[in-house]
PDB file of C-alpha atoms in Angstrom:
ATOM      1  CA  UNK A   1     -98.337  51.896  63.330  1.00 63.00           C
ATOM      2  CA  UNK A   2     -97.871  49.709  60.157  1.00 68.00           C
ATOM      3  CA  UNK A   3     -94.919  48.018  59.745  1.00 76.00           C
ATOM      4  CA  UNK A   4     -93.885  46.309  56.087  1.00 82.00           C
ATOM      5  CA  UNK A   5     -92.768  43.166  55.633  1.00 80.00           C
ATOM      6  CA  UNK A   6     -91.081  41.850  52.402  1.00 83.00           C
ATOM      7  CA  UNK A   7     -90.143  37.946  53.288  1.00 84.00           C
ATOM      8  CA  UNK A   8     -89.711  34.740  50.767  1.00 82.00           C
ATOM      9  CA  UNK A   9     -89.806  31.486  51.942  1.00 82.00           C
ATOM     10  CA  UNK A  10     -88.443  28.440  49.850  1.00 82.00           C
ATOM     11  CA  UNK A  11     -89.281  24.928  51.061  1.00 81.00           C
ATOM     12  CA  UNK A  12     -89.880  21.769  49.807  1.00 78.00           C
ATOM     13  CA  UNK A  13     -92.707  21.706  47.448  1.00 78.00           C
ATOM     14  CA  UNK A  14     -92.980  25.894  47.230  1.00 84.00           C
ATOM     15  CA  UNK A  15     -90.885  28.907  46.981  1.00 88.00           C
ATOM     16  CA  UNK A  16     -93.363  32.066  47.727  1.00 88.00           C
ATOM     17  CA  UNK A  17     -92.654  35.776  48.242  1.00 89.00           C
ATOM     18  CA  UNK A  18     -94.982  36.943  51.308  1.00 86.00           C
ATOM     19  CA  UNK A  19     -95.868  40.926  51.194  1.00 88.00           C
ATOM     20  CA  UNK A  20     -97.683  41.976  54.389  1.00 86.00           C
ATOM     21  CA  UNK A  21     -98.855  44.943  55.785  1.00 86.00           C
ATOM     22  CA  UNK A  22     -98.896  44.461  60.125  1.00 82.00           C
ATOM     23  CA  UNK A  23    -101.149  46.759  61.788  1.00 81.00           C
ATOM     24  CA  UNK A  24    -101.877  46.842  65.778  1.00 80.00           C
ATOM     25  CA  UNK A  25    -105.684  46.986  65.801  1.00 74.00           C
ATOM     26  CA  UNK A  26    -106.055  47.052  69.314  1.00 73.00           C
ATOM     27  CA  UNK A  27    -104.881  45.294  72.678  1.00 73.00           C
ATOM     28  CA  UNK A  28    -106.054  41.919  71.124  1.00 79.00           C
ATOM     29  CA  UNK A  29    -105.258  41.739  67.238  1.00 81.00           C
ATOM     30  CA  UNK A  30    -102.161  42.627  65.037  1.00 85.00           C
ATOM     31  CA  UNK A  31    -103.670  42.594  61.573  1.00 85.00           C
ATOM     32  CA  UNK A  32    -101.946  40.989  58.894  1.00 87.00           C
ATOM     33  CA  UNK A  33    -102.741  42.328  55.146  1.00 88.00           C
ATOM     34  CA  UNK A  34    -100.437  39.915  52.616  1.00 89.00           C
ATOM     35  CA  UNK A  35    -100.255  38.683  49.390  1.00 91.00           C
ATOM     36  CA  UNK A  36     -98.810  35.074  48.581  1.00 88.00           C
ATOM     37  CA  UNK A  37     -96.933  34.936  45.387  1.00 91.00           C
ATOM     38  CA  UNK A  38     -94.641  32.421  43.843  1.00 91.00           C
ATOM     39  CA  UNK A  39     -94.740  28.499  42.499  1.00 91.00           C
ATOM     40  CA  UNK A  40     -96.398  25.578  44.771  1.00 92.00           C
ATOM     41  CA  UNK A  41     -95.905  21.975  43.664  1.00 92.00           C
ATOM     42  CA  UNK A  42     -99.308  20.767  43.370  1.00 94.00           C
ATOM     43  CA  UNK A  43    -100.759  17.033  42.839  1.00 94.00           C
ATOM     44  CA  UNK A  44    -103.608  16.762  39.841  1.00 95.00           C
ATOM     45  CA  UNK A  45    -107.052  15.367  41.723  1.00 96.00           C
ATOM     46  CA  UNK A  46    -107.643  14.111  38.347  1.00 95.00           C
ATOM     47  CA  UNK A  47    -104.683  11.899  36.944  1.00 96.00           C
ATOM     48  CA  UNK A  48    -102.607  12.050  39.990  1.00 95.00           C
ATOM     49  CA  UNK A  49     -99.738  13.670  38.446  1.00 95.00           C
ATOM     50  CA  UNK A  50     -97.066  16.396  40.218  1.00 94.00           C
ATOM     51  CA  UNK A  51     -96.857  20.037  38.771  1.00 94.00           C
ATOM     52  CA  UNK A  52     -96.155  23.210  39.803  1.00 93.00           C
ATOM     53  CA  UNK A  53     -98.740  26.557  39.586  1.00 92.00           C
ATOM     54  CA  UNK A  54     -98.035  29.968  40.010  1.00 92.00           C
ATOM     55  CA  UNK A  55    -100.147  31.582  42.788  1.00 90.00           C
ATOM     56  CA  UNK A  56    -101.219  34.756  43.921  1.00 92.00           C
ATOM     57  CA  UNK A  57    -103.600  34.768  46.653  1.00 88.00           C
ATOM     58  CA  UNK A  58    -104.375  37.364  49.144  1.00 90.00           C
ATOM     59  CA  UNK A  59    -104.947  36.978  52.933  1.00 88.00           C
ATOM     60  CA  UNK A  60    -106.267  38.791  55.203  1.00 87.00           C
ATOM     61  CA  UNK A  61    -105.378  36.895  58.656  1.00 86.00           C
ATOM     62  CA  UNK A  62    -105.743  38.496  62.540  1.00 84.00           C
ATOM     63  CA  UNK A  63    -102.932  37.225  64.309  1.00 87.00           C
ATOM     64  CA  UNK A  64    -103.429  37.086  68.569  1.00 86.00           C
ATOM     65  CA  UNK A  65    -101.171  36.113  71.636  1.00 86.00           C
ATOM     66  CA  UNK A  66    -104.448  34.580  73.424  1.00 82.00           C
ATOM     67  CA  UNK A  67    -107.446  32.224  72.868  1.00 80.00           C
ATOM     68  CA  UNK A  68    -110.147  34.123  71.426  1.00 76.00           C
ATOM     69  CA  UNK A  69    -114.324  33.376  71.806  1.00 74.00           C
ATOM     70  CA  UNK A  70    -116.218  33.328  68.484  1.00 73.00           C
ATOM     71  CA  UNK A  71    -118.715  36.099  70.674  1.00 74.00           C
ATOM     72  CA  UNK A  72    -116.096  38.252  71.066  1.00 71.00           C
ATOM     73  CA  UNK A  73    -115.810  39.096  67.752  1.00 70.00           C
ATOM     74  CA  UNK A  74    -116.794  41.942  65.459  1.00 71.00           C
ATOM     75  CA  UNK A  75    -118.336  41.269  62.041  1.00 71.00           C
ATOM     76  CA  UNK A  76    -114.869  42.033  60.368  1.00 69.00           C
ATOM     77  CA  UNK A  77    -113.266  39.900  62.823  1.00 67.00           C
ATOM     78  CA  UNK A  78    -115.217  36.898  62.156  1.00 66.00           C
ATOM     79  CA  UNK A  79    -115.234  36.976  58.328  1.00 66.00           C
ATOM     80  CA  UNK A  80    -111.623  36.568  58.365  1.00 72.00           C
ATOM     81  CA  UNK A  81    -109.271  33.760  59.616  1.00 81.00           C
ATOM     82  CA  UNK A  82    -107.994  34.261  63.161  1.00 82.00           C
ATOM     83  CA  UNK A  83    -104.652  32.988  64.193  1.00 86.00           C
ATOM     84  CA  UNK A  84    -102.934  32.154  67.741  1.00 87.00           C
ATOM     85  CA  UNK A  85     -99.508  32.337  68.698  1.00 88.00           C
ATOM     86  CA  UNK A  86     -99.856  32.264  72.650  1.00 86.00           C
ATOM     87  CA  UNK A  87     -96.226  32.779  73.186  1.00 86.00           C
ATOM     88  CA  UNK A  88     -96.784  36.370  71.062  1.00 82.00           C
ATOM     89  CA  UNK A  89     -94.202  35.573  68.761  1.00 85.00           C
ATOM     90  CA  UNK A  90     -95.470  35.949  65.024  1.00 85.00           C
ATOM     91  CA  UNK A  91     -94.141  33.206  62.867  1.00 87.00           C
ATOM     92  CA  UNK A  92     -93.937  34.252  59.513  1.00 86.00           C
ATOM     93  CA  UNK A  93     -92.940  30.708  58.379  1.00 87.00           C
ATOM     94  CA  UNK A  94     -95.567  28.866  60.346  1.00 88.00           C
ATOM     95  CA  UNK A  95     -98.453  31.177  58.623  1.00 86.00           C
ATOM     96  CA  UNK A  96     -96.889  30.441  54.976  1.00 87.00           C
ATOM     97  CA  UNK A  97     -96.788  26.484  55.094  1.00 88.00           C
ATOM     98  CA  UNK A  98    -100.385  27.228  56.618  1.00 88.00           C
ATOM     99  CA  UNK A  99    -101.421  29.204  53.920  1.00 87.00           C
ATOM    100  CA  UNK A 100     -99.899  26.715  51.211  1.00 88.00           C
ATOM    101  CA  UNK A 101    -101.114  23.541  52.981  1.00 89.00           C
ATOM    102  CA  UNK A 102    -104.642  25.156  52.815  1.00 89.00           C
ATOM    103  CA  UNK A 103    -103.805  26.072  48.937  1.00 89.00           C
ATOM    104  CA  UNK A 104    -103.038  22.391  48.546  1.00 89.00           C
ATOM    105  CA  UNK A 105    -106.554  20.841  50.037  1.00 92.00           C
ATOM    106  CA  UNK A 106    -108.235  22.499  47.321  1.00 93.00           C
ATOM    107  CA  UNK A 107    -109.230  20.816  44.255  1.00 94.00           C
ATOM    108  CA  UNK A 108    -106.514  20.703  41.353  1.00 94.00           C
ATOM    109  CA  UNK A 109    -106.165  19.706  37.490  1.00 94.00           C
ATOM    110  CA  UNK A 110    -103.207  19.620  35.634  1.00 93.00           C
ATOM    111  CA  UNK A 111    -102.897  21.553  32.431  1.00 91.00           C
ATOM    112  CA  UNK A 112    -103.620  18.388  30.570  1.00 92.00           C
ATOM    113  CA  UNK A 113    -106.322  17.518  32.188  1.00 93.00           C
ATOM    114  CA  UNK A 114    -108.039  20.593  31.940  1.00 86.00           C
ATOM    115  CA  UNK A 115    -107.694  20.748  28.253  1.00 83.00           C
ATOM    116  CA  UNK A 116    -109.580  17.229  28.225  1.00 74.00           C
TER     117      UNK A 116
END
């Protein structure tokens, strides 16, 4: 069964729309199909300076109650990102600050910058 979830999520630094597709895949996995999209206050790697970005990214995350071993995956399972919540509550929150703080490791430049 599929359920649909339409959920935004404003927080210091970002305010993001999350549009997700859950999908039991089996005893072990709930799939999680979603798009990010909205703003993210980013830093520039460059001249250090605060702006904000749209973003649109999608993700493609298996969510699980339990600890899982790498050999216990399939293919598909191990090419995307695996993620535990042992008390089998899905937090929808806790996966979008995730998903941003990840967003915000990468490298950025500033419009300015990038024009130099």
């Amino acid at each position: 069964k599929i359920k649909k979830i339409d959920y935004l999520l404003i927080s210091d630094g970002f305010d993001i729309m999350l549009k997700a597709q859950l999908l039991r895949r089996d005893s072990v996995f709930v799939k999680l199909d979603a798009c990010f999209e909205g703003r993210v206050n980013l830093e520039c790697d460059s001249c250090a300076e605060d702006y904000e970005e749209e973003i649109a990214q999608e993700v493609v995350l298996y969510v699980t109650d339990r600890a899982i071993k790498r050999d216990q995956l399939s293919d598909d399972e191990m090419s995307c990102d695996i993620v535990e919540f042992p008390d089998g509550i899905i937090d929808i929150d806790e996966l979008i600050t995730s998903e941003i703080n990840a967003i915000k490791l990468d490298y950025h430049k500033c419009k300015n910058c990038n024009n130099n």
